[in-house]
Amino acid sequence: MTMEQILFYLMAVIAIASALYVAATRNLVRSVFMFFVTLMAIAGLFVLCMADFVAITQVVIYVGGILVLIIFAFMLSGRETLSNLQHQSKFISISKLPALILAGLFFIVLLNIILKGNISGLMWTEKAVLTNNVISAKDTTIDNIGVNLMSNYLLPFEAISILLMMALVGAAHLSRKERSA
Amino acid sequence: MITLTDFLVVGAALFCTGLYVILTKHNAIQVLIGIELMLNAANLNLVAFGRYDKLNNGGQIFTLFSITLAAATTAVALAIILNVYKRYKTIDPNKIDELKD
């Protein structure tokens, strides 16, 4: 077992276990902090896919931005709803059974597709290996990402920047105080 | 050597956990966390396949786009959740069942 495999299984176990904890726990604040652990483990998996820039972006935007926003919303939405909800949710209840069955069956379907689809022997990935188009551990991908972002993917980049601006203006508009109806 | 299949299995497990969170939780913020979990599982698949595209970096760049979209989604969704809390004094999606009169 190589170092890479050990790290992969460690990250995968941490990600899935903390995600299951998010799903199972009654304590809402604790579930938010376990989601933080999940995001960090997913960033580690990104590094193992040789996508270091995406991993850094994941840490900066998700952990630094989105999670702080979620905690903010938690604190602003009042404590009485939190304590109210914590009493209601039991760990095992009959109302959660349909969701459990649906998620389990969906997982089985996905697993079947992945295992029967011979993903590791796809034609285009084998062609990429033959033409040396695979990112290896020694490559630096960041400069290539920057060049591609400004040439091949310029239109989606501009579209997404306009969409981000619209979303932020919309969020600011929604959360302003209403003076006169 | 870690194969592509391993990453896809981890992604599938995270996706189904996110689905379960969305279906069971009685709190709009936790439903949002479930959506983020599903988005992350999809991002993991994109990045895992993106390893076989060194020249164009398609997978990685679309993962960056999807992270940006997730940030925009969260900002708007949290603003909506705070407004809903102001009006209904609850953020349980099951109890929010009337329109503005």
PDB file of C-alpha atoms in Angstrom, chain A residues 4-5 8 12 15-16 19 22-23 25 28 31-32 35 38-39 42 45-46 49-51 53-54 57-58 61-62 66 69-70 73-74 76-78 80-81 85 96 99-100 102-103 106-107 110-111 114 119-120 122 124-125 128 133-135 139 144-145 148-149 152-153 156-157 160 163-164 167 171 174, chain B residues 1-10 12-17 19-21 23-27 29-30 32-33 36-37 39-40 43-44 47-58 60-65 67-72 74-76 78-80 82-83 85-86 89-92 95:
ATOM      1  CA  GLU A   4      -1.037   7.891  -1.883  1.00  0.00           C
ATOM      2  CA  GLN A   5      -3.516   5.109  -1.241  1.00  0.00           C
ATOM      3  CA  PHE A   8      -6.886   8.585  -0.235  1.00  0.00           C
ATOM      4  CA  ALA A  12     -12.475   9.268   1.878  1.00  0.00           C
ATOM      5  CA  ALA A  15     -15.373  12.791   4.231  1.00  0.00           C
ATOM      6  CA  ILE A  16     -18.036  10.076   4.274  1.00  0.00           C
ATOM      7  CA  ALA A  19     -21.127  13.627   6.032  1.00  0.00           C
ATOM      8  CA  VAL A  22     -24.103  15.755   9.457  1.00  0.00           C
ATOM      9  CA  ALA A  23     -27.047  13.628   8.377  1.00  0.00           C
ATOM     10  CA  THR A  25     -26.834  14.390  14.425  1.00  0.00           C
ATOM     11  CA  LEU A  28     -27.590  21.651  14.462  1.00  0.00           C
ATOM     12  CA  SER A  31     -23.613  19.465  12.135  1.00  0.00           C
ATOM     13  CA  VAL A  32     -22.446  22.759  10.612  1.00  0.00           C
ATOM     14  CA  PHE A  35     -19.717  19.969   7.432  1.00  0.00           C
ATOM     15  CA  THR A  38     -16.300  17.260   5.181  1.00  0.00           C
ATOM     16  CA  LEU A  39     -15.315  20.206   2.997  1.00  0.00           C
ATOM     17  CA  ILE A  42     -13.015  16.902  -0.056  1.00  0.00           C
ATOM     18  CA  LEU A  45      -9.363  14.484  -2.288  1.00  0.00           C
ATOM     19  CA  PHE A  46      -9.044  17.281  -4.869  1.00  0.00           C
ATOM     20  CA  CYS A  49      -6.737  14.232  -8.155  1.00  0.00           C
ATOM     21  CA  MET A  50      -3.831  16.603  -8.969  1.00  0.00           C
ATOM     22  CA  ALA A  51      -6.127  19.651  -8.796  1.00  0.00           C
ATOM     23  CA  PHE A  53      -5.687  25.103  -7.435  1.00  0.00           C
ATOM     24  CA  VAL A  54      -9.256  23.816  -7.151  1.00  0.00           C
ATOM     25  CA  THR A  57     -10.294  27.578  -4.085  1.00  0.00           C
ATOM     26  CA  GLN A  58     -12.480  25.082  -2.243  1.00  0.00           C
ATOM     27  CA  ILE A  61     -14.551  29.984  -0.918  1.00  0.00           C
ATOM     28  CA  TYR A  62     -16.388  27.168   0.850  1.00  0.00           C
ATOM     29  CA  ILE A  66     -20.046  29.864   2.504  1.00  0.00           C
ATOM     30  CA  LEU A  69     -22.413  32.789   5.865  1.00  0.00           C
ATOM     31  CA  ILE A  70     -24.253  29.689   7.082  1.00  0.00           C
ATOM     32  CA  ALA A  73     -27.683  32.787   9.257  1.00  0.00           C
ATOM     33  CA  PHE A  74     -27.824  30.344  12.158  1.00  0.00           C
ATOM     34  CA  LEU A  76     -29.523  35.533  13.063  1.00  0.00           C
ATOM     35  CA  SER A  77     -32.415  33.069  12.880  1.00  0.00           C
ATOM     36  CA  GLY A  78     -32.874  32.876  16.599  1.00  0.00           C
ATOM     37  CA  GLU A  80     -35.759  29.387  20.152  1.00  0.00           C
ATOM     38  CA  THR A  81     -36.242  27.683  16.778  1.00  0.00           C
ATOM     39  CA  LEU A  85     -36.251  21.649  16.580  1.00  0.00           C
ATOM     40  CA  LYS A  96     -37.326   9.152   7.944  1.00  0.00           C
ATOM     41  CA  ALA A  99     -35.887   9.106   2.678  1.00  0.00           C
ATOM     42  CA  LEU A 100     -33.517   6.381   3.873  1.00  0.00           C
ATOM     43  CA  LEU A 102     -34.723   6.443  -1.470  1.00  0.00           C
ATOM     44  CA  ALA A 103     -31.139   7.443  -0.689  1.00  0.00           C
ATOM     45  CA  PHE A 106     -30.184   5.621  -5.369  1.00  0.00           C
ATOM     46  CA  PHE A 107     -26.764   4.735  -3.977  1.00  0.00           C
ATOM     47  CA  LEU A 110     -25.132   4.724  -8.826  1.00  0.00           C
ATOM     48  CA  LEU A 111     -22.801   1.992  -7.578  1.00  0.00           C
ATOM     49  CA  ILE A 114     -20.030   2.942 -11.736  1.00  0.00           C
ATOM     50  CA  ILE A 119     -14.956   3.607 -15.823  1.00  0.00           C
ATOM     51  CA  SER A 120     -11.226   2.987 -15.540  1.00  0.00           C
ATOM     52  CA  LEU A 122     -12.945   4.405 -20.935  1.00  0.00           C
ATOM     53  CA  TRP A 124     -11.013   8.730 -24.107  1.00  0.00           C
ATOM     54  CA  THR A 125      -9.092   8.313 -20.864  1.00  0.00           C
ATOM     55  CA  ALA A 128      -5.339  10.616 -22.996  1.00  0.00           C
ATOM     56  CA  ASN A 133      -2.461  14.215 -21.748  1.00  0.00           C
ATOM     57  CA  VAL A 134      -2.663  13.196 -18.081  1.00  0.00           C
ATOM     58  CA  ILE A 135      -1.772  15.557 -15.273  1.00  0.00           C
ATOM     59  CA  ASP A 139       3.108  19.394 -13.410  1.00  0.00           C
ATOM     60  CA  ASN A 144      -2.462  26.516 -17.715  1.00  0.00           C
ATOM     61  CA  ILE A 145      -5.750  27.142 -15.882  1.00  0.00           C
ATOM     62  CA  ASN A 148      -7.436  28.621 -20.514  1.00  0.00           C
ATOM     63  CA  LEU A 149      -9.730  30.774 -18.390  1.00  0.00           C
ATOM     64  CA  ASN A 152     -11.040  28.952 -24.238  1.00  0.00           C
ATOM     65  CA  TYR A 153     -13.473  29.600 -21.419  1.00  0.00           C
ATOM     66  CA  PRO A 156     -18.570  31.243 -19.524  1.00  0.00           C
ATOM     67  CA  PHE A 157     -16.198  33.227 -17.322  1.00  0.00           C
ATOM     68  CA  ILE A 160     -20.605  33.747 -14.528  1.00  0.00           C
ATOM     69  CA  LEU A 163     -24.435  36.184 -12.743  1.00  0.00           C
ATOM     70  CA  LEU A 164     -22.414  36.517  -9.539  1.00  0.00           C
ATOM     71  CA  ALA A 167     -26.877  37.346  -7.307  1.00  0.00           C
ATOM     72  CA  ALA A 171     -29.086  39.203  -1.959  1.00  0.00           C
ATOM     73  CA  LEU A 174     -33.586  40.904  -0.284  1.00  0.00           C
TER      74      LEU A 174
ATOM     75  CA  MET B   1      -2.608   3.524  -7.728  1.00  0.00           C
ATOM     76  CA  ILE B   2      -5.982   5.119  -7.094  1.00  0.00           C
ATOM     77  CA  THR B   3      -8.333   4.486  -9.962  1.00  0.00           C
ATOM     78  CA  LEU B   4     -11.122   6.681 -11.253  1.00  0.00           C
ATOM     79  CA  THR B   5     -13.689   4.244  -9.850  1.00  0.00           C
ATOM     80  CA  ASP B   6     -12.635   4.926  -6.249  1.00  0.00           C
ATOM     81  CA  PHE B   7     -13.273   8.652  -6.615  1.00  0.00           C
ATOM     82  CA  LEU B   8     -16.637   8.005  -8.251  1.00  0.00           C
ATOM     83  CA  VAL B   9     -17.709   5.689  -5.424  1.00  0.00           C
ATOM     84  CA  VAL B  10     -16.803   8.327  -2.829  1.00  0.00           C
ATOM     85  CA  ALA B  12     -21.768   8.638  -5.067  1.00  0.00           C
ATOM     86  CA  ALA B  13     -21.720   8.080  -1.292  1.00  0.00           C
ATOM     87  CA  LEU B  14     -21.501  11.813  -0.610  1.00  0.00           C
ATOM     88  CA  PHE B  15     -24.289  12.506  -3.108  1.00  0.00           C
ATOM     89  CA  CYS B  16     -26.649  10.038  -1.456  1.00  0.00           C
ATOM     90  CA  THR B  17     -25.846  11.425   1.986  1.00  0.00           C
ATOM     91  CA  LEU B  19     -29.993  13.517  -0.732  1.00  0.00           C
ATOM     92  CA  TYR B  20     -30.866  12.011   2.648  1.00  0.00           C
ATOM     93  CA  VAL B  21     -30.079  15.299   4.430  1.00  0.00           C
ATOM     94  CA  LEU B  23     -35.216  14.821   2.469  1.00  0.00           C
ATOM     95  CA  THR B  24     -35.180  14.481   6.251  1.00  0.00           C
ATOM     96  CA  LYS B  25     -34.148  17.783   7.827  1.00  0.00           C
ATOM     97  CA  HIS B  26     -36.708  20.194   9.242  1.00  0.00           C
ATOM     98  CA  ASN B  27     -34.509  23.251   8.928  1.00  0.00           C
ATOM     99  CA  ILE B  29     -30.298  25.869   6.597  1.00  0.00           C
ATOM    100  CA  GLN B  30     -29.650  22.145   6.917  1.00  0.00           C
ATOM    101  CA  LEU B  32     -29.002  24.090   2.140  1.00  0.00           C
ATOM    102  CA  ILE B  33     -26.100  22.128   3.647  1.00  0.00           C
ATOM    103  CA  GLU B  36     -23.924  21.929  -0.900  1.00  0.00           C
ATOM    104  CA  LEU B  37     -22.960  18.320  -0.122  1.00  0.00           C
ATOM    105  CA  LEU B  39     -22.737  19.919  -5.311  1.00  0.00           C
ATOM    106  CA  ASN B  40     -19.447  18.875  -3.757  1.00  0.00           C
ATOM    107  CA  ASN B  43     -17.431  18.576  -8.181  1.00  0.00           C
ATOM    108  CA  LEU B  44     -15.421  15.559  -7.050  1.00  0.00           C
ATOM    109  CA  VAL B  47     -12.146  16.940 -10.861  1.00  0.00           C
ATOM    110  CA  ALA B  48     -11.507  13.189 -11.012  1.00  0.00           C
ATOM    111  CA  PHE B  49     -12.252  13.121 -14.737  1.00  0.00           C
ATOM    112  CA  GLY B  50     -10.450  16.413 -15.265  1.00  0.00           C
ATOM    113  CA  ARG B  51      -7.158  14.685 -14.539  1.00  0.00           C
ATOM    114  CA  TYR B  52      -7.286  13.215 -18.050  1.00  0.00           C
ATOM    115  CA  ASP B  53      -7.439  16.640 -19.693  1.00  0.00           C
ATOM    116  CA  LYS B  54      -4.111  18.341 -19.220  1.00  0.00           C
ATOM    117  CA  LEU B  55      -4.325  20.683 -22.197  1.00  0.00           C
ATOM    118  CA  ASN B  56      -7.792  22.195 -21.747  1.00  0.00           C
ATOM    119  CA  ASN B  57      -8.351  21.685 -18.004  1.00  0.00           C
ATOM    120  CA  GLY B  58     -12.077  21.319 -18.664  1.00  0.00           C
ATOM    121  CA  GLN B  60     -11.056  21.780 -13.152  1.00  0.00           C
ATOM    122  CA  ILE B  61     -12.306  25.007 -14.726  1.00  0.00           C
ATOM    123  CA  PHE B  62     -15.922  23.876 -14.584  1.00  0.00           C
ATOM    124  CA  THR B  63     -15.385  22.943 -10.961  1.00  0.00           C
ATOM    125  CA  LEU B  64     -14.241  26.517 -10.343  1.00  0.00           C
ATOM    126  CA  PHE B  65     -17.397  27.779 -12.073  1.00  0.00           C
ATOM    127  CA  ILE B  67     -17.934  26.637  -6.754  1.00  0.00           C
ATOM    128  CA  THR B  68     -18.656  30.239  -7.779  1.00  0.00           C
ATOM    129  CA  LEU B  69     -22.271  29.351  -8.534  1.00  0.00           C
ATOM    130  CA  ALA B  70     -22.565  27.647  -5.146  1.00  0.00           C
ATOM    131  CA  ALA B  71     -21.353  30.823  -3.458  1.00  0.00           C
ATOM    132  CA  ALA B  72     -23.959  32.899  -5.332  1.00  0.00           C
ATOM    133  CA  THR B  74     -25.810  30.400  -0.798  1.00  0.00           C
ATOM    134  CA  ALA B  75     -25.809  34.195  -0.577  1.00  0.00           C
ATOM    135  CA  VAL B  76     -29.278  34.482  -2.144  1.00  0.00           C
ATOM    136  CA  LEU B  78     -29.564  32.769   3.105  1.00  0.00           C
ATOM    137  CA  ALA B  79     -31.070  36.193   2.393  1.00  0.00           C
ATOM    138  CA  ILE B  80     -34.355  34.449   1.547  1.00  0.00           C
ATOM    139  CA  LEU B  82     -33.650  35.352   6.883  1.00  0.00           C
ATOM    140  CA  ASN B  83     -36.663  37.051   5.269  1.00  0.00           C
ATOM    141  CA  TYR B  85     -37.710  33.822   9.436  1.00  0.00           C
ATOM    142  CA  LYS B  86     -38.735  37.471   9.832  1.00  0.00           C
ATOM    143  CA  LYS B  89     -40.712  33.061  12.911  1.00  0.00           C
ATOM    144  CA  THR B  90     -39.721  29.572  11.764  1.00  0.00           C
ATOM    145  CA  ILE B  91     -37.468  28.110   9.094  1.00  0.00           C
ATOM    146  CA  ASP B  92     -39.057  24.672   8.918  1.00  0.00           C
ATOM    147  CA  LYS B  95     -44.546  24.851   8.072  1.00  0.00           C
TER     148      LYS B  95
END
